[in-house]
Amino acid sequence: MKRNTFITTAILLGGLSAGAPAFAAEGDVEFSLRALGTLTRDLKAGVFNATEPRSSTFQLVSVGGRNLGKTGLFGEAGGYMAQELSQSTLAPLQRGDLTYGHLGWEDRGRHVRVQAGRLFVFTGAAGYAFLDGGSATLRLPGDVRLDAYGGTAAFQGFAEGFKAPIYGARAAWNPWEYGHFGLSFQSVSDVVDLAHRNVGLDFALRAMGPVKLTGAYVHDLLGGRTQEARVDAAYAVTKFLDVYLKGEVRDPLARLPKTSIFLAFVQRTDGAVGGGFDLRTPGALSVRGGYDRVLVGDGQSDGYRGFVDVRLRVDPAGRHVAGVELARLSNGDNGYGQCRLYGRVKPADRWTLSADVDGYVFAKEIRGEKTSLVGTLAARWEAKAGLLVGVDGQVWSNPYFTNQALGIVSVTLDEKLFYARGAAPAGVRGAK
Amino acid sequence: MSMTLCHLTSNPMKHLLFLFAALALGAVPGCGWLVGSWAGAPTLEERQDGIILSHAKHTAEGIGCEDCHKTIKASETIQGARELPKKATCIECHDGKEKQCGFCHKDEKKGGTYVDLRMDGIRFSHKNHIERKLPGTDKAGCEVCHASTMQSTKPSESHRPDMFVTCMQCHKRSFRREDCVLCHANLTESKQLPLSMFDHGGDWLNRHGTPAKGGQAVCAHCHKTSFCADCHTRAKVPLRAELLNLDRPDRRFRHRGDWISKHPIEARMDGKSCLTCHDKKSCGDCHDRMGIGHKGVAGTQKSPHPAGWLTRGSGAFHGTEARRDVLVCAACHDRGAASNCVTCHRVGGPGGNPHPATPKTDLDKNTSPACVPCHK
């Protein structure tokens, strides 16, 4: 089965890739192919003589196009094929999958949009869907928008081997430049029983001038209770400084299907309040940070998380970046402090070098270890426009793996065939 | 980090990592300092190499826009310097005999050319705009969009039309309909992002879900499906997004760094968010692969559970832990009627009543799929 999937995906993606340039003269087409080879080796504590290395190759392809043939047709597809080169891995030797892939059509006035295939549907608070099926959007007068979708879940954790039926809809009113109200519904089944059935409300609006409010509320129709409520207020203090506050109430079991016996063990409500800032100076410096207080229903696991990320852009064109990120998290039982140092430079026109060192100190020992470290070096060489060659190395020392080294060699071909390179496409509508 | 250093002595590999860290981090600012300055991104005034043209002075002399920008009326694309006057145009008035080059060139002996003003990815036709009237007014022509430029005494970034001020005079409806493609051919790579409207500051990674519930169309203008798919396709991606982007340490990812050690700590804060992308299979597969799966005996290295897991009052009793965070249990053990909890917690079983003091009233024990395995 996995081998068949591999071959099917190879044929499908190969065909799409070969066909993509044919549409380029009429629409906007993008095509990307990435080939990677990885080598992973576990290293016993401090000694480079460890177990058998594992190696794999991956090919990731994505292709997308808009207004193909000036017909309003559009489509996107992305997927991968993997070949394990070593026998020591538990993964199948060959595997592949279509990550997403759909075709659609939109009229010139953008009143109607339909699409079918494997697609994401992020619309409304009731829930997002990753499905094999279709969706439709209808824009009505009065800035009203209707969305509907249905199909079977492309991935649904609680329904292994079964394509869980999923459908939903959203009605929204978008009266302002920044502002909308949406009412949504989603239903998911697990074999024969309903697993989720939610209604949701989402909104975004400007209040008191520059304050932007966004929020969502989800009600669990099967459980008859609030599944999630959240609100986020962002305020642009100046052109260079944004601050935000957020609050959230959630049912920790919300994502469990209503068929799970684990629902019978616990009933509680968690919450979180927090805030943060984002400072971007006109010069080289930018700083962002945030703090959340997490309130767990039993009161014993209340915790917090906070971080600050200081970043310097160290050349006139902003091509070189160096940063320090500090974070602290505690959940009442364990926690960690983090110090991360990273940078990205372009020492020459076609070269990019990156370094990242991420260190942790745990509040309590994990498997006898109190620290862990991950170090990464990456180099990219732009052989020509759209063709990137990369070499990455990562070493990782933590309480679980003891030590591990990873190497990745990659070639990325990224082709963007935009109609007339930025020119207005024929027939594009004027200002409305 | 000082605590970290204390623990290095037990693990020579960490010495190597710290050496690597020191070298790498020294190299980053070092290279940056060598290649550029620490002054930050320069403004247009700083970048432009010598031309100090005053639009105000020319306008006051009665010189019209098209007298210098001769091709602008027919222009259908933004091609930067192509729309700017050639030297021959300037010489129509400034013949150079009275050393007038210094009017515009800082160094008249070595006059520079225009700074690169190209705006890749922007679709704009001056031809389609220049003779249109501003809705509800009689205003038309260059000043509708370029009023401040006509008063300027030197080039400045601030004189460029601002999307939210200038374009929105007419394009409010396009914006509301998320019709960005009308002008932005490629927002994924454009430098002209409307950041003031869609700022991604602070802890955006954890906040983005709320605004995204308003619909993906807005996100999709800047982010390709493959960008979202990196994280949101659950089991349909071959490698973690972090591994596919090791050259982007400036990007934020959910599982960066030592996520293996972090994930049980973070899951306790918000286990629900784990289940957005992961199912019990992905947990079980990895735990089995790492040798810490369900086949291990509690208290051994092969089990994620501590000693005393099945002993009430042990301090590590599973019932207490389950009350604290049952999602952690569900991540591996939720298999419907086949869940191993049922073995002991069925009615009449040795595990006794597992329900909390305030039992759920919304489930019918005789018909609910969650109840039937134990109550049948």
Tab-separated table of C-alpha atoms in Angstrom, chain A residues 102-103 114-119 121 131-136 148-152 166-168:
chain	number	residue	atom	x	y	z
A	102	HIS	CA	-7.197	20.807	-5.263
A	103	LEU	CA	-8.642	22.471	-8.305
A	114	VAL	CA	-15.562	26.575	-5.575
A	115	GLN	CA	-12.807	24.051	-5.079
A	116	ALA	CA	-12.488	20.310	-4.770
A	117	GLY	CA	-9.757	17.913	-3.815
A	118	ARG	CA	-7.631	17.620	-0.698
A	119	LEU	CA	-7.780	21.000	0.956
A	121	VAL	CA	-10.597	24.909	5.231
A	131	LEU	CA	-10.466	17.099	4.131
A	132	ASP	CA	-10.926	15.260	0.884
A	133	GLY	CA	-13.971	16.930	-0.512
A	134	GLY	CA	-15.081	20.320	-1.635
A	135	SER	CA	-15.820	23.831	-0.502
A	136	ALA	CA	-17.742	26.777	-1.872
A	148	ALA	CA	-19.672	25.700	3.117
A	149	TYR	CA	-17.571	22.559	2.931
A	150	GLY	CA	-17.948	18.823	3.188
A	151	GLY	CA	-16.109	15.590	2.626
A	152	THR	CA	-14.127	13.088	4.608
A	166	ILE	CA	-16.945	16.102	8.096
A	167	TYR	CA	-18.976	19.115	7.045
A	168	GLY	CA	-19.480	22.680	8.097
